[in-house]
XYZ file of C-alpha atoms in Angstrom:
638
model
C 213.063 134.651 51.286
C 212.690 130.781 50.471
C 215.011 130.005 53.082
C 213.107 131.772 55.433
C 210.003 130.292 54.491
C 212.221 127.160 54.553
C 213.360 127.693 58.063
C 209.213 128.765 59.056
C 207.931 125.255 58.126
C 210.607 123.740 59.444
C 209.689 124.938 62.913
C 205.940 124.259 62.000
C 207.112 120.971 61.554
C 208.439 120.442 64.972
C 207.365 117.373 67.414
C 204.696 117.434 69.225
C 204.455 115.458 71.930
C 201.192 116.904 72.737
C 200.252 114.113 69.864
C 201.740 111.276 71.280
C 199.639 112.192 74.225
C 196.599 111.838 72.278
C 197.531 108.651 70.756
C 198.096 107.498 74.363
C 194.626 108.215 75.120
C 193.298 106.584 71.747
C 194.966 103.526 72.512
C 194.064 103.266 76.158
C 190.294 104.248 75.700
C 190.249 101.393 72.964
C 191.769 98.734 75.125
C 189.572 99.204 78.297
C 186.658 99.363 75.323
C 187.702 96.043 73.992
C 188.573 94.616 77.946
C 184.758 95.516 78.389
C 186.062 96.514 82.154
C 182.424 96.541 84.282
C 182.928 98.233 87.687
C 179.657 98.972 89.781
C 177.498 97.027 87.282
C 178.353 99.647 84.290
C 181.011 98.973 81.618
C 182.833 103.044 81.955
C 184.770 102.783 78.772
C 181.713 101.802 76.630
C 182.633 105.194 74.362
C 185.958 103.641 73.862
C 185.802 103.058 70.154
C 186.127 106.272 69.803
C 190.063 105.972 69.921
C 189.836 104.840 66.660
C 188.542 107.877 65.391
C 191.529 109.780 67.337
C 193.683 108.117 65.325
C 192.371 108.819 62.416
C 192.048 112.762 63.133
C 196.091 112.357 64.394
C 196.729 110.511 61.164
C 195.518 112.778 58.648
C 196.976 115.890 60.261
C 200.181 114.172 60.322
C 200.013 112.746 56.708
C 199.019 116.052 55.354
C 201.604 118.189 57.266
C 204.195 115.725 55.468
C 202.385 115.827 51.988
C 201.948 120.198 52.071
C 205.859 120.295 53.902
C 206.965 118.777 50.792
C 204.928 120.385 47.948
C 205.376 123.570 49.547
C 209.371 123.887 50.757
C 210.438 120.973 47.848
C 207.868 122.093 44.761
C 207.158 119.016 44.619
C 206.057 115.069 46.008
C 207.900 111.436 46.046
C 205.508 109.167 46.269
C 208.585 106.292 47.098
C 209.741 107.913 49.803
C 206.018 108.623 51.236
C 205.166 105.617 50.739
C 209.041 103.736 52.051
C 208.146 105.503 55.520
C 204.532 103.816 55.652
C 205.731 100.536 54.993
C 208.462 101.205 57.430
C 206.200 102.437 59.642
C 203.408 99.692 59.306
C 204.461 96.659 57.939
C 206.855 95.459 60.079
C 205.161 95.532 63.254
C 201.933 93.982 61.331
C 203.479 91.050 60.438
C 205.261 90.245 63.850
C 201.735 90.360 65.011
C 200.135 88.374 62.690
C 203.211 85.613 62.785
C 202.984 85.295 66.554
C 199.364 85.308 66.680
C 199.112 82.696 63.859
C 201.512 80.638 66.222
C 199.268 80.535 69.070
C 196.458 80.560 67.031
C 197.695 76.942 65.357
C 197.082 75.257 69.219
C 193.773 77.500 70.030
C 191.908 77.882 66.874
C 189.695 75.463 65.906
C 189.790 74.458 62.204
C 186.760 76.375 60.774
C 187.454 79.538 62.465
C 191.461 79.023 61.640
C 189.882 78.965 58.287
C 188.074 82.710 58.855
C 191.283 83.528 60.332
C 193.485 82.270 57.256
C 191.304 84.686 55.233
C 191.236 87.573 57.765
C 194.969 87.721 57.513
C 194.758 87.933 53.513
C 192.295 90.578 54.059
C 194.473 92.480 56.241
C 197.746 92.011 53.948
C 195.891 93.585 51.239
C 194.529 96.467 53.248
C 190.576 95.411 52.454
C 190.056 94.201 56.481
C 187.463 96.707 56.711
C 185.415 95.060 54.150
C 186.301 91.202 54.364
C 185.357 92.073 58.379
C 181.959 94.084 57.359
C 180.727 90.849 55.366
C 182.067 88.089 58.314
C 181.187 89.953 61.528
C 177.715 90.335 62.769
C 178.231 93.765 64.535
C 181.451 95.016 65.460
C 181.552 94.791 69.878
C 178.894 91.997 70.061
C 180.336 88.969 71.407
C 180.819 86.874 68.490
C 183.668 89.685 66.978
C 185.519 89.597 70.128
C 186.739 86.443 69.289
C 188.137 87.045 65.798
C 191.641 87.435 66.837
C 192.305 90.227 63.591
C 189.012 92.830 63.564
C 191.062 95.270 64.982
C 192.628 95.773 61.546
C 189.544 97.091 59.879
C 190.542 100.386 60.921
C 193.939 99.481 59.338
C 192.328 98.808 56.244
C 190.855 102.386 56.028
C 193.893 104.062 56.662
C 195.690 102.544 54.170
C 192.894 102.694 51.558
C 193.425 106.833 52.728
C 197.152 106.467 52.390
C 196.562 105.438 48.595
C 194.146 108.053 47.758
C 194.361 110.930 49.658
C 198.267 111.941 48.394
C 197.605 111.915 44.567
C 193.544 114.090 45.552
C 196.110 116.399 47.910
C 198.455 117.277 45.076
C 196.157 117.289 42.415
C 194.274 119.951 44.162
C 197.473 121.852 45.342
C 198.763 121.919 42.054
C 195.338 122.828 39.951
C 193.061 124.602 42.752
C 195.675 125.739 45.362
C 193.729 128.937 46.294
C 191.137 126.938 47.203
C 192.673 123.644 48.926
C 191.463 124.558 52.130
C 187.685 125.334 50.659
C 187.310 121.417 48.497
C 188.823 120.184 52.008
C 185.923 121.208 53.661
C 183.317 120.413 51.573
C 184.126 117.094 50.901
C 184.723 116.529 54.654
C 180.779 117.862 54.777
C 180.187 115.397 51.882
C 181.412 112.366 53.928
C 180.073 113.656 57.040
C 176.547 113.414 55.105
C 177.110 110.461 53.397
C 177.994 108.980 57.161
C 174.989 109.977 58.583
C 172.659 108.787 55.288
C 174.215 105.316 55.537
C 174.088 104.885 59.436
C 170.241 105.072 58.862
C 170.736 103.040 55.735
C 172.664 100.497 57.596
C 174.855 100.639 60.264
C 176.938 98.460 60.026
C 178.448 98.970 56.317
C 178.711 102.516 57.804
C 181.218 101.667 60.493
C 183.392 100.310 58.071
C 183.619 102.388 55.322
C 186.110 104.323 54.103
C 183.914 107.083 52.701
C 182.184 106.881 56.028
C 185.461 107.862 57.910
C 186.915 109.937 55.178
C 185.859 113.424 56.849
C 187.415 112.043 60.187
C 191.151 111.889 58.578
C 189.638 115.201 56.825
C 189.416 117.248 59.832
C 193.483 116.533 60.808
C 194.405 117.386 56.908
C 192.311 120.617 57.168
C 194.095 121.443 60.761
C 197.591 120.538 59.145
C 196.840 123.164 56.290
C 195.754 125.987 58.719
C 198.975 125.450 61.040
C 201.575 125.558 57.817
C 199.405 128.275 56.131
C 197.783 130.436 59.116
C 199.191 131.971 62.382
C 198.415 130.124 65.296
C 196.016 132.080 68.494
C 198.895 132.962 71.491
C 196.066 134.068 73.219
C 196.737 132.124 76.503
C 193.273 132.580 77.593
C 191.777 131.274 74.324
C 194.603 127.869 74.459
C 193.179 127.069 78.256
C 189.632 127.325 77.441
C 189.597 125.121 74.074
C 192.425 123.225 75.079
C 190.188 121.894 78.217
C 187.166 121.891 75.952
C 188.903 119.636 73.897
C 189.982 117.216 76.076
C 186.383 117.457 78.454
C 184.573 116.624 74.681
C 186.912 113.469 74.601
C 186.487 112.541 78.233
C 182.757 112.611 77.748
C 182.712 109.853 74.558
C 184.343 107.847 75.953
C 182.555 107.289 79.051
C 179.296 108.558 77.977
C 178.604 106.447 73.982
C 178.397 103.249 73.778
C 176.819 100.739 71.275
C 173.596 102.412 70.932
C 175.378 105.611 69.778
C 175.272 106.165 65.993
C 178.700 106.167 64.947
C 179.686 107.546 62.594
C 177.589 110.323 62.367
C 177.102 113.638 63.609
C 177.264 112.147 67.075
C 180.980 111.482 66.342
C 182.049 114.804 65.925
C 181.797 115.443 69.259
C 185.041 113.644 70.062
C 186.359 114.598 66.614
C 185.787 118.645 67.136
C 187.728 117.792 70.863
C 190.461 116.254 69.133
C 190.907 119.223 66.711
C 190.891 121.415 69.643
C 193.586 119.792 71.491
C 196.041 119.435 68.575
C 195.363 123.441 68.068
C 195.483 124.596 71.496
C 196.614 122.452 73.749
C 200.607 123.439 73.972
C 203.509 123.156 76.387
C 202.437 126.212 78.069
C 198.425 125.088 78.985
C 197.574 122.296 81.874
C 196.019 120.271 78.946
C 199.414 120.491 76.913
C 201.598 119.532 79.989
C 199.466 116.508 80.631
C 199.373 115.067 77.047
C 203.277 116.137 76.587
C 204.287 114.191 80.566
C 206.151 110.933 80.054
C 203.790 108.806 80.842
C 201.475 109.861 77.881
C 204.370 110.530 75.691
C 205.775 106.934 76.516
C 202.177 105.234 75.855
C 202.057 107.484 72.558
C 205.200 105.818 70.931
C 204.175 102.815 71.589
C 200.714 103.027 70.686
C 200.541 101.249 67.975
C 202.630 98.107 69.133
C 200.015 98.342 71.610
C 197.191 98.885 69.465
C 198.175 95.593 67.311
C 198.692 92.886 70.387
C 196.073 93.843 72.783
C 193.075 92.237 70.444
C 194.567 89.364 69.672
C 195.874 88.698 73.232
C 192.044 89.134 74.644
C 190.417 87.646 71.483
C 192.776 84.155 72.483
C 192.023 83.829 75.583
C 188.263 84.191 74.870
C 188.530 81.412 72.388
C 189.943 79.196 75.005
C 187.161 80.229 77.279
C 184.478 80.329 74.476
C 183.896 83.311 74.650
C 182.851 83.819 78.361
C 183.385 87.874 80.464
C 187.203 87.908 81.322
C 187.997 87.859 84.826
C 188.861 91.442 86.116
C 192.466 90.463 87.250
C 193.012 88.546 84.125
C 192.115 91.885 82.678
C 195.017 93.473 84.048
C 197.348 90.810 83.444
C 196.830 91.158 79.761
C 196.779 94.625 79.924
C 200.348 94.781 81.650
C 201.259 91.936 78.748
C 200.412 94.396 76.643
C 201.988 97.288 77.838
C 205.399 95.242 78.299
C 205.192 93.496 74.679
C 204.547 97.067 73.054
C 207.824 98.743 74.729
C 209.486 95.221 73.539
C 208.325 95.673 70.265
C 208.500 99.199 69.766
C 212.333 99.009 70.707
C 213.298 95.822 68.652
C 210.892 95.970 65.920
C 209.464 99.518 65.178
C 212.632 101.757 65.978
C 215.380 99.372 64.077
C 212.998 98.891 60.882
C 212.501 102.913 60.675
C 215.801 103.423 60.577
C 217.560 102.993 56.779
C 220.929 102.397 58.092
C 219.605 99.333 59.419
C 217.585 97.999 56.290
C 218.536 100.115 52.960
C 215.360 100.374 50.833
C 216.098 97.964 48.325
C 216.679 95.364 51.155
C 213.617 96.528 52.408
C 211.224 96.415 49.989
C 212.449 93.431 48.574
C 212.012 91.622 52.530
C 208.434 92.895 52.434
C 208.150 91.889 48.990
C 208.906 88.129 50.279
C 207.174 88.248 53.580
C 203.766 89.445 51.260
C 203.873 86.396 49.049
C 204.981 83.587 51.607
C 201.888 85.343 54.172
C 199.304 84.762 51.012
C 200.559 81.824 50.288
C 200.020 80.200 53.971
C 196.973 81.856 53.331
C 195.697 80.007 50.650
C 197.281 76.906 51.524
C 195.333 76.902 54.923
C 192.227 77.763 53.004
C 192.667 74.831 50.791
C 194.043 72.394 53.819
C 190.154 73.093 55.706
C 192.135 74.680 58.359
C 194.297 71.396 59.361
C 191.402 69.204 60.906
C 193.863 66.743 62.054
C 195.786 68.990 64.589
C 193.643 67.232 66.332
C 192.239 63.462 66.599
C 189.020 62.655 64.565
C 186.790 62.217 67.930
C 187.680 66.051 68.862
C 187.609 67.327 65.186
C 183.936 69.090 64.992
C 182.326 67.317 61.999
C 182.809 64.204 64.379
C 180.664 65.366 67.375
C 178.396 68.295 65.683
C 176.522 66.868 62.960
C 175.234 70.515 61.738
C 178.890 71.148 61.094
C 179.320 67.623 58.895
C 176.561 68.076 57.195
C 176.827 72.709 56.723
C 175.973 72.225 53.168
C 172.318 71.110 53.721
C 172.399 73.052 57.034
C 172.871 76.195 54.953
C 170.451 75.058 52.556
C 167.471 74.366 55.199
C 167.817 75.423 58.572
C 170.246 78.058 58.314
C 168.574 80.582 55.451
C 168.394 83.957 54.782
C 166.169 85.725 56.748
C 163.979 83.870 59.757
C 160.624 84.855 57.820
C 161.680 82.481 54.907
C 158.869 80.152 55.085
C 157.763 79.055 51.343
C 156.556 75.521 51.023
C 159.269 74.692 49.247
C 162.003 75.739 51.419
C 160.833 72.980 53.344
C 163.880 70.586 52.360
C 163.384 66.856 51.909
C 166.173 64.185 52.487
C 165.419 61.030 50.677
C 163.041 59.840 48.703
C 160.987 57.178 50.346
C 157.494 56.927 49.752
C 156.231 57.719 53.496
C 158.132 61.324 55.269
C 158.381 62.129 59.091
C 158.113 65.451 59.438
C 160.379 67.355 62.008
C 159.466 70.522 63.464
C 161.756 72.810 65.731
C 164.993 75.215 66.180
C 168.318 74.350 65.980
C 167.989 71.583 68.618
C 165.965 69.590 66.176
C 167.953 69.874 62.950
C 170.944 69.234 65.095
C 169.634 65.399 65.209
C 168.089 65.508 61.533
C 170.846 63.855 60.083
C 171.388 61.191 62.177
C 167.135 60.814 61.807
C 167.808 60.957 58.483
C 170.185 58.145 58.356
C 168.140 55.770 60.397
C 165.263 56.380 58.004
C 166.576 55.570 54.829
C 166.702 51.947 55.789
C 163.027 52.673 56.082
C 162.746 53.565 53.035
C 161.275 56.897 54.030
C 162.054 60.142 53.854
C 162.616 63.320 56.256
C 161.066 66.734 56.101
C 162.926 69.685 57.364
C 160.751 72.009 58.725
C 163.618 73.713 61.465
C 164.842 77.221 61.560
C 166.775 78.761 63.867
C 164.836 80.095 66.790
C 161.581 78.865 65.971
C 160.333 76.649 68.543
C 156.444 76.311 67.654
C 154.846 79.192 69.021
C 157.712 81.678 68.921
C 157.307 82.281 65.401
C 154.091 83.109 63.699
C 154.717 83.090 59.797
C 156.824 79.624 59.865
C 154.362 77.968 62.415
C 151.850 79.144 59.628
C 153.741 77.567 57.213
C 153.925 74.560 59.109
C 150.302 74.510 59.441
C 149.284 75.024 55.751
C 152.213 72.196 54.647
C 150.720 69.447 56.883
C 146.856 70.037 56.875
C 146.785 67.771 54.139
C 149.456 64.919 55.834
C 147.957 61.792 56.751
C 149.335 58.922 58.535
C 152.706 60.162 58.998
C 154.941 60.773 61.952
C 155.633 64.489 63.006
C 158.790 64.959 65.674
C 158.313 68.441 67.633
C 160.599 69.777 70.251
C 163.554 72.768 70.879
C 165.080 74.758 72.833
C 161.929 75.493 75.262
C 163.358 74.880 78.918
C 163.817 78.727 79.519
C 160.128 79.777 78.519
C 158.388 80.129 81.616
C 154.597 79.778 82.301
C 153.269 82.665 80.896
C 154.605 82.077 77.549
C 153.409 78.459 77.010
C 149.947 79.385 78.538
C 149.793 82.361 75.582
C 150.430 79.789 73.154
C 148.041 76.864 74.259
C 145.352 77.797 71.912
C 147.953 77.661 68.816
C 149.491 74.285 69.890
C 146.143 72.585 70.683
C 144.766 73.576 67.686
C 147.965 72.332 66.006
C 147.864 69.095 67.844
C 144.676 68.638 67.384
C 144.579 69.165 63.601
C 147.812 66.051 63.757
C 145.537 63.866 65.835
C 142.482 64.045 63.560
C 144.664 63.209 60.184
C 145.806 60.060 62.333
C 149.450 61.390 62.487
C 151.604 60.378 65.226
C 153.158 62.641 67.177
C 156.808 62.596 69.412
C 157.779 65.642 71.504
C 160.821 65.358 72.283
C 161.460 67.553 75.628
C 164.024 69.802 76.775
C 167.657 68.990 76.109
C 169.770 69.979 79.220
C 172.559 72.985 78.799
C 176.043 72.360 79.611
C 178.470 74.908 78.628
C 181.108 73.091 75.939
C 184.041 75.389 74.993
C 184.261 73.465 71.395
C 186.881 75.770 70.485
C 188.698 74.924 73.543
C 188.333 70.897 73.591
C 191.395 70.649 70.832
C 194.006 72.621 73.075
C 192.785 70.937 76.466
C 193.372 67.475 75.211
C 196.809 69.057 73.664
C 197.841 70.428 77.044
C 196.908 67.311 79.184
C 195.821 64.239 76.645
C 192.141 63.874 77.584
C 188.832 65.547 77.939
C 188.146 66.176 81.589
C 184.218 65.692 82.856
C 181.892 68.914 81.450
C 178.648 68.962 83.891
C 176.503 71.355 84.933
C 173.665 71.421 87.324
C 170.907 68.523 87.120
C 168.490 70.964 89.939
C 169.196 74.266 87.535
C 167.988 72.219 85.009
C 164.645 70.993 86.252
C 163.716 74.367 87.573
C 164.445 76.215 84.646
C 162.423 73.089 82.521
C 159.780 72.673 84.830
C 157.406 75.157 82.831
C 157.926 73.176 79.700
C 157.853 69.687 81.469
C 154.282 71.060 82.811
C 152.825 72.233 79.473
C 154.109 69.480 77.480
C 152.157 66.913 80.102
C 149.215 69.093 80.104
C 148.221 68.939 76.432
C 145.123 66.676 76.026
C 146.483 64.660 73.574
C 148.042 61.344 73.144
C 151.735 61.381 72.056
C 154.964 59.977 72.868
C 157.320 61.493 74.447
C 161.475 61.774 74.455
C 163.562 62.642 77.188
C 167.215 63.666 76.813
C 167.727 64.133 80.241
C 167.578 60.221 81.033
C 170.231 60.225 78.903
C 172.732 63.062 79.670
C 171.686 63.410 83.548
C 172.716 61.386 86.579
C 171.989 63.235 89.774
C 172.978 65.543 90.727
C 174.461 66.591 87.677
C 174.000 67.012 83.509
C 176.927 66.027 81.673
C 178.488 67.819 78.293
C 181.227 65.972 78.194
C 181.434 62.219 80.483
C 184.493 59.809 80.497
C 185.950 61.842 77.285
C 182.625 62.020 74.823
C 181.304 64.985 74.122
C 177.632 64.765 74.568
C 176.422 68.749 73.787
C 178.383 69.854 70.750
C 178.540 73.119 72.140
C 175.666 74.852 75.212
C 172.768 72.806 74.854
C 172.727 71.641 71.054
C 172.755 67.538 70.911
C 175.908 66.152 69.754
C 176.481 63.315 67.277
C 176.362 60.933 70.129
C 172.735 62.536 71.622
C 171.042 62.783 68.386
C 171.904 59.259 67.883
C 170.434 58.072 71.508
C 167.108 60.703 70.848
C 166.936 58.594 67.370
C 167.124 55.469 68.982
C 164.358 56.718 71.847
C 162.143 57.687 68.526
C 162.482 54.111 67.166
C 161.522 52.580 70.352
C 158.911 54.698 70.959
C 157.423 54.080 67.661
C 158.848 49.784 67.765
C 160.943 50.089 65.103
C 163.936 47.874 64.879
C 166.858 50.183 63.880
């Protein structure tokens, strides 16, 4: 009779390529989500994320038909062995990844973000990406998170945190509460499903990364592996074409119908998730559906799924680094994707297949080459923590506490432009550096604290200090609680100077003319205290790749010309140029663009200095020609 029930789970046990076929489709939808492919003006994969949750459906079924096989044919559970084919399984492959992308990323990666990416890597070696990534990454799909070569392993991070849990909960429950293992499965799937849904109101974002978030996703392939070793399977052949098709259609639809506005995960998700859990059930050899997902070209891109899974974001998050961050072209798109395709059948031959197999690495050999590869990976880790990400890969001029002065100066950057919260707007927030007896005063956005140091600087041979009174985005007039602040801080200031300016050359007429009442009044309350006042006008844009500037002089051993359009520029200015002249008011006036424009063009980088630090923020050199323009203006010697 046990053999029999032997020989039963056996067969139960049996591949299925119908699940490679899946994978196939998790890995592609992910890919074209991540190439953010646009065709007719609409990205068609914007659903695509939800190949993670695939995965994790196909993972848990898989994990949980091992863990019940055992308990059920052995009586019992090694967790050694379990845990052997993981590594096996994983680890290998990871760290091929992470070694070759580290290599590239030594020549691309600037040395703050090399930094981020030193400590993504320790994230990911000790399964917590999904966490270090939550508290380092704005929203996962904007922009900025494209180019962090390593978010991918977030969902990495949550399978392993399952791997370590979910055994020891499966046989504690199979031992204790067997009768009712399939029961607790469900209602703690319902539990996480709720708890999903409470925290993507809550917030969002933690909610996409959380284990406890996805737990009820994994949930959903354990409950289907303990119904197919436990239950007889439908033959109804009717029944296996509908939901089979049903399945798949449900899939189909996420993927090209959610997108970033979609809660996820929440009860939207189980959309895809209930089509997943149809396909794995009915979709067999003998159904279309089945056929499809069990054909050689899904079954191929199955096996190597998660080669392919591992090099596609780094290979698209590199070469939007070198192109800070701008759309990639659509036939670089396919280059990368073929890359990808080729360097996953490469790697799933030579790295995956020979490191699964124990003949060719015994498990003490193994463990014990893991064991190594661990330490030495943390200990590059720190060491490029504690190294500031090697600044001098590249020479000092190109190194970006030598040409952005927000970046040599972060700590009081933090502490006064950059704070928590744009609404933080207490008088004394408002920093001061120095401690002369007279202050100037400097109003703005990030334009204006980007030359506050070098202001700063020239002032203290003044003997007066400099009142930081920037925050990011708050040009006067776009911001109502710090322009109030402004107002109640220097109704009582005297004498003084007050510098106002930012990024204001793509507000267009009807904004300035809604705010003429606030900055006459504003003016006017300067003028009447006998302040002096210096606007300093629009600072021209030229797109600077600053992560790119440290390979390009690496590849040819200078900085070519970086200009942009001198005609763009005065249209898109002309609105501000018009208001600023318009105010009734005498004040002097700064213009940049004498100083980074020669018709017919704007300059970012000329005859090898960087000018704009990075799209239309002043570098070192800039802020130290507006500072010289202020002491002219005002005829001081500097």
């Amino acid at each position: 009779m046990t053999g029999k029930r032997n020989q039963e789970n056996s067969q139960r046990l049996s591949y299925k390529p119908e699940v490679d076929g899946l994978r196939a489709i998790a890995v592609v939808s992910v890919i074209l989500y991540h190439a953010q492919v646009v065709l007719l003006g609409r990205n068609w994969f914007g659903g695509g994320f939800i190949g993670v949750d695939i995965f994790f459906v196909i993972s848990g079924y898989l994990i949980t038909r091992i863990i019940l096989s055992e308990l059920q044919i052995r009586g019992s559970f090694s967790f050694l062995d379990f845990y052997e084919r993981r590594a096996r399984r994983i680890l290998p492959m990871f760290f091929v990844m992470v070694y070759v992308t580290a290599f590239f990323g030594w020549f691309l990666i600037g040395p703050s973000d090399l930094i981020e990416f030193a400590k993504s890597v320790g994230s990911a070696v000790f399964f917590s990406s999904n966490f270090f990534f939550y508290f380092n990454t704005t929203e996962y799909g904007a922009d900025s998170a494209l180019l962090k070569p390593f978010l991918h392993t977030w969902s990495l991070g949550v399978e392993e945190q399952f791997y370590l849990v979910f055994p020891l909960v499966a046989i504690i429950i199979f031992k204790y509460f067997r009768q009712y293992f399939l029961f607790i499965l469900i209602i703690l799937s319902l539990l996480s499903l709720l708890f999903s849904n409470l925290m993507e109101i809550k917030n969002s974002d933690l909610n996409f990364f959380l284990p406890l978030s996805r737990f009820w996703e994994l949930s959903v392939g354990s409950i289907l592996a303990y119904t197919e070793l436990n239950y007889k399977s439908s033959n109804n052949a009717i029944s296996k074409k509908v939901f089979s098709a049903l399945g798949l259609c449900l899939i189909t639809y996420s993927i090209l119908f959610f997108d970033s506005k979609t809660p996820h995960p929440s009860i939207y998700t189980m959309i895809p998730i209930i089509g997943v859990a149809l396909v794995i059930v009915f979709a067999s050899k003998d159904v279309l559906v089945g056929k499809i997902l069990a054909s050689k070209p899904f079954v191929g891109m199955g096996l190597v799924s998660y080669s392919a899974y591992l090099w596609h974001f780094p290979i698209m998050s590199l070469f939007r680094i070198t192109n800070d961050g701008s759309e990639i072209p659509l036939m670089v798109l396919v280059l990368i994707v073929i890359t990808t395709i080729v360097l996953s059948i490469f790697s799933y031959r030579y790295v995956e297949q020979p490191f699964r197999n124990k003949k060719f690495l015994p498990k003490k050999l193994f463990f014990s080459a893991i064991l190594s590869i661990f330490i030495i990976t943390t200990l590059l880790v720190v060491f490029t923590i504690k190294q500031d990400g090697f600044p001098n890969r590249y020479p000092t001029s190109l190194q970006r506490a030598s040409f952005d002065d927000r970046f040599a100066n972060v700590g009081l950057f933090e502490k006064c432009h950059k704070l928590e919260g744009a609404d933080a707007v207490a008088e004394d927030e408002f920093c001061h550096i120095g401690n002369g007896a007279e202050s100037v005063y400097l109003i703005g956005d990030s334009h204006m604290i980007s030359i506050a140091f070098k202001l700063s600087e020239a002032l203290k041979a003044k003997e007066t200090s400099l009142v930081l009174m920037t925050r990011g985005g708050a040009l006067f007039g776009r911001n109502s609680k710090i322009d109030k602040a402004r107002l109640d801080y220097l109704k009582y200031v005297r004498n003084s100077i007050v510098v106002i300016g930012g990024f204001a050359h793509e507000e267009n007429d009807d904004f300035f003319e809604s705010k003429r009442t606030e900055y006459e009044n504003f003016f006017s309350m300067l003028d009447k205290n006998n302040n002096t006042i210096i606007v300093i006008y629009p600072i021209p844009s030229t797109n600077i790749n600053r992560r790119g500037i440290g390979i390009e002089y690496m590849l040819k051993g200078y900085l070519k010309d970086k200009k942009s359009s001198l005609k763009e520029f005065e249209v898109k200015s002309l609105s501000a140029y018009r208001f600023y002249d318009s105010l009734p008011f005498d004040f002097l006036k700064v213009y940049p663009q004498s100083y980074l424009c020669s018709n017919p063009h704007c300059f970012g980088v000329r005859d090898g200095k960087i000018l704009i630090s990075d799209i239309d923020h002043p570098s070192s050199l800039t802020s130290a020609w507006i500072v010289s323009r202020i002491f002219k203006k005002l005829g001081w010697k500097q």
